[in-house]
Structure formats: C-alpha cells, structure tokens
C-alpha cells in the first residue's frame, strides 16, 4: 500500500518538495548568520560599538540571538507552523502583515508580466516558425535576441528617464497605489515594469514556441493529419499548437515561479513595494526573521507553481490524455 | 531567465576541431557573435595592460561632463573621468567575474552532475537534492545574499555568481550521462575491466563536451547580466572601481545633460551579451551532429 502510494508520481513529487523546502530553510538560516554583523549592528550602526556589555546582552536576548543556533532554528520553524512568521524590528510589523502588503504587488506584477510575455512571445514564435530562415523569422529571432540581451535595469532606467522627460509620464513617481484603492493609477504604475519584465521573458517563450512548433511539424502524425485532408486552421491550432503547448506551458510556469521571487531590480527602479525589495531591505538591515520567512514563502510559491505546471502538462499533453 | 543548452548529446562525439570551427565560421550568427566577443575581449585586454591614454579612476574637475572628443572618445563623467577608460575597465571587470564564475560553475557542476548521473545511488540523491534547493531560490536574491557574506571584491562576487549557476551545470550534465551510461560503448568499457572513474573521464565526459561548450557560452552572458544587475543595486565590486551596472546607475541623474554616460556602458553590456548569445547559437548549430558534412 505504502509502496504504491510512494510510486505515485504526484506523491513522490510532494515528498521531494517538502525536502527542498527543508533544505531552503537550512541554507537561508546559515547564510544569513554568515553575513557579517547582526540586527543590532545593522540598527545601531557605529553606535553599536558604544553599547555596554549589559545593553548588548539585553538586546541579544530581546532578538533571541543569545540562544544556540539549533534552538534558534527550531524555534523559527516551530513558530512558522503556528502561523507566526516573526517580527520586523525596523518596520514594527509582523512579517506576515509585511508580506500581506508586498505579496499582492509581486503577484499582480507577475500576472501582468506573464500575460504580456505570452501575448508577445507565442505569436512571435508562431510567426518565426511559419517560415524558417525567412525575413519574418529573422525579425522574430532578432526581437528574441534583444529580449535576452537587454538587461531589465537598462531598459527600465531608459524608459523612466525618456518617458518622464519627453511625455511627462511618470506614474511611479507618486507613492504606490494598491489596486483595491486606486485601480486606474495602479494599472498605470504596473504598465512599465511589467512591460520591461515581459520583454525579457517573452524571449525564452518565443524561442520555446518556435522550436516546439518546428519539432511538432516534422512529426509523422502531422503528415497523417494533412493526408486526411484536415483544414490548415484546424491542423495548426489543434494538432501543431496543441502538441507544442507542453514545452510552452513548462517554460511559462518556470518563469512565473521565478517572478514570484520578486523582480528586485525592476521593483527598485519603479519603486514597487514587492517581495524582492522586502528581502533586499531585510538583507541590508540583517532582519533575520524577515529574510528567512520571506525566502521560505518564495520557495514555497516556486515549488507550488512547479507542481501545478507538472499537473497542467499532464492534462494538456495529448499523449498523456489519451492514456 | 535561465535557458538550458539543448545541444544533442548522443552521437555528438568530438569531431575534428577544424571542421567545427569552419562550421562556426560558416554560420552568420556564429561569425557576428565571435567578432563582437573578440572586440570586447580586446577592450578588456587593453584595459588590463593599462595602455589606455586615460586612467579610469583619476578625477579632473576641470573637464566635468564633456561630450565625446578626440581626447575623450566617449566623453567624461561628473568627476571628469574618461568614460572610455571607465567602460573598458568595466568590461574587464565583467569579463573576469564572468570567467571565474562560469569556470567554477562548470568544473563543480559538471563533476557533480556526471558523478550523480553515472554512479546514481546516494550521490545522485544528494546532488539532486542540493540542486533542487538552490533552484528554489530566486537567482538574483541568492547572489546578492551570498555577495553580502564576504568582504566585497570582484573575486567574492564571482564566487557568489558561481554558486547560483552551478546547479544549471549539474542539471545539464546529469540527464545526458544517465542515458550515456546505458550505451554499448560504456558497457564494453566496463566489460574490459576499466575502472569506473576512468570510464567516466575517458568515455562519458568527452561525449558531453558539445552541450557543455554551448552551456558555458550562454552562462557567460547570464553571468555578465547578473554582475551588471548586482552592481546596479550597489552590491558588486565597490567604488571607485568601474563596473558597467554601477555606471548606468550613476548616469540616471546625468542622462539629460550627458547622455553618453549612460549610452556607452549600456551599448557595451548589450553588445557583449548579444555577442555571447549569438556565439552560443552558432556553436549549438555547428556542434549539432545533424549539420555534419555540410562543410
């Protein structure tokens, strides 16, 4: 019974995902403590040197840093299971409430980015694959190459400076507007960062689409379908694109998983208070609780998206469906 | 962000190097890529040798924010430093960080990936576990956390980037080795009584060189982008050492009065990454056994 359960691919994936998360917890915990200084030196700066031994000991005890590392680790993990992600000393807020503010920003940015990347990447890949080595293929490939080669921070900085100077368009200059409070301003603020990110992510999606379509088109079943006299439209959509979807979905899922980790550079340029900036500031301020718990949440998101991608292509792969 | 090289492995035994180079030269993308990479490598070399007329760090307030001229090809920045000398030093900085990072990732990643795929068992479980853990981290955040651990120098930044890219090499090599270990020439080598480590180095490793060469080229371009992003965030080589990313960050406020301060480093980063991507594509085509005999 147990053997059969373990042989189930979904169950074994779930078990290995739990292992991965445990590994992430250990790595982030050790890495943070390897960074020179601690929360006290980060909050007090050079004044930390003026603290008396008693004051230092009191602060260490307040932050729970006086306990052995093993105890610190397991008390952190235990608290997480009780729903307590820790507290940010700098923001005077719990990590859970900080994340409740930053996660929607990152999620919204990730969703817009994926929609735009698919809207750019898939048609471009189809266009390129429709006539390999033709001028239209060259255009598609050139756009893909530009997407892979132009760094987001360069494109973002250039867009912000040019648009604000010549068109006076700088929605991100004002404070961040949440979608629930001011949807119009929020969408304007999301436009440029998601475009910048989408330009980079559309490139691998475009390349994957092109390769997948060319590969599917050379398969025997396409020749058979053509011989049966199926209309070109039906052939392209149902047989070619249908079979090419698996790698496209895998690539999209992978990219979405990465986006959930926050796009630190783009969030920084466009002043978006997302997950990436939360971790960046946490690392700079040595806020152990913030970084540890947020990174673990990011890893959890990544693992869930990967699992869902796996399940999705089990559903859309015509060969698997046929079984 | 990460695209894994997909050059075919089976049957891609190392052919004659001359043929491969000729194939690379015949591919237009490979030629353009190689030319771009060579030009930028030359720029880095010139900077390393210190034979440029201007110093990248010396300040001169009398010539602040001057446009391009015969004396200063790419103009000067807000401290009167020569932008050409600075971008050349920036390219050198990116190049050495990328080379050390990708070199480390290639050696450690390939050995671990090959060992995991070839020996299976515990080593496979351990290596795959570590790979999964590192993949679950957002790459840039992992790099910047690692970069914060050490005193920042170009070398420690390279090590941080190397740790981020090692799992890619593990994944790229492990899969092909898993199928290679079942191939007849490996069974034949085992039957002749060769040691397993000898089979791994003599028979398995040479058969994945094509895929490795492509992966190394593509990884160099990502390493350059990662270093530039880290230095844009102020987390790479500390100032006053020039770095292309930090030059772009500093140019944000100068771009209206001195656009060359942003254009020069921007164009060079893009040219370097385009060059490496094109070279990677060209190598992929020339190492693909399907293209054999086309010279």
mmCIF file of N, CA and C in Angstrom, chain A residues 22 35 47 67 109 131 173 179 197 246 270 277 311:
data_model
loop_
_atom_site.group_PDB
_atom_site.id
_atom_site.type_symbol
_atom_site.label_atom_id
_atom_site.label_comp_id
_atom_site.label_asym_id
_atom_site.label_seq_id
_atom_site.Cartn_x
_atom_site.Cartn_y
_atom_site.Cartn_z
ATOM 1 N N UNK A 22 12.761 22.136 3.223
ATOM 2 C CA UNK A 22 13.589 21.990 4.426
ATOM 3 C C UNK A 22 15.017 22.443 4.118
ATOM 4 N N UNK A 35 26.546 36.282 7.178
ATOM 5 C CA UNK A 35 26.749 37.687 6.776
ATOM 6 C C UNK A 35 27.287 38.442 8.002
ATOM 7 N N UNK A 47 27.038 53.293 16.367
ATOM 8 C CA UNK A 47 26.714 53.452 17.790
ATOM 9 C C UNK A 47 26.707 52.101 18.523
ATOM 10 N N UNK A 67 20.498 32.572 22.072
ATOM 11 C CA UNK A 67 20.291 31.126 22.199
ATOM 12 C C UNK A 67 21.185 30.381 21.199
ATOM 13 N N UNK A 109 2.240 42.008 -10.426
ATOM 14 C CA UNK A 109 3.296 42.245 -11.417
ATOM 15 C C UNK A 109 3.579 40.959 -12.201
ATOM 16 N N UNK A 131 7.745 30.255 -41.264
ATOM 17 C CA UNK A 131 8.631 30.167 -42.424
ATOM 18 C C UNK A 131 10.078 30.298 -41.945
ATOM 19 N N UNK A 173 6.257 57.844 -10.011
ATOM 20 C CA UNK A 173 6.830 58.908 -9.188
ATOM 21 C C UNK A 173 6.014 59.099 -7.916
ATOM 22 N N UNK A 179 -4.267 48.212 -5.970
ATOM 23 C CA UNK A 179 -5.342 48.033 -6.952
ATOM 24 C C UNK A 179 -6.710 48.295 -6.300
ATOM 25 N N UNK A 197 9.725 43.677 -17.797
ATOM 26 C CA UNK A 197 9.952 42.269 -17.454
ATOM 27 C C UNK A 197 9.494 41.358 -18.593
ATOM 28 N N UNK A 246 3.011 21.800 -24.518
ATOM 29 C CA UNK A 246 3.663 21.261 -23.324
ATOM 30 C C UNK A 246 4.942 22.038 -22.965
ATOM 31 N N UNK A 270 11.187 51.032 -10.274
ATOM 32 C CA UNK A 270 9.839 51.600 -10.361
ATOM 33 C C UNK A 270 9.197 51.798 -8.983
ATOM 34 N N UNK A 277 11.966 43.558 -2.940
ATOM 35 C CA UNK A 277 12.511 44.673 -2.152
ATOM 36 C C UNK A 277 12.465 44.354 -0.663
ATOM 37 N N UNK A 311 1.254 19.229 -13.158
ATOM 38 C CA UNK A 311 -0.114 18.727 -13.287
ATOM 39 C C UNK A 311 -0.752 19.252 -14.566
#
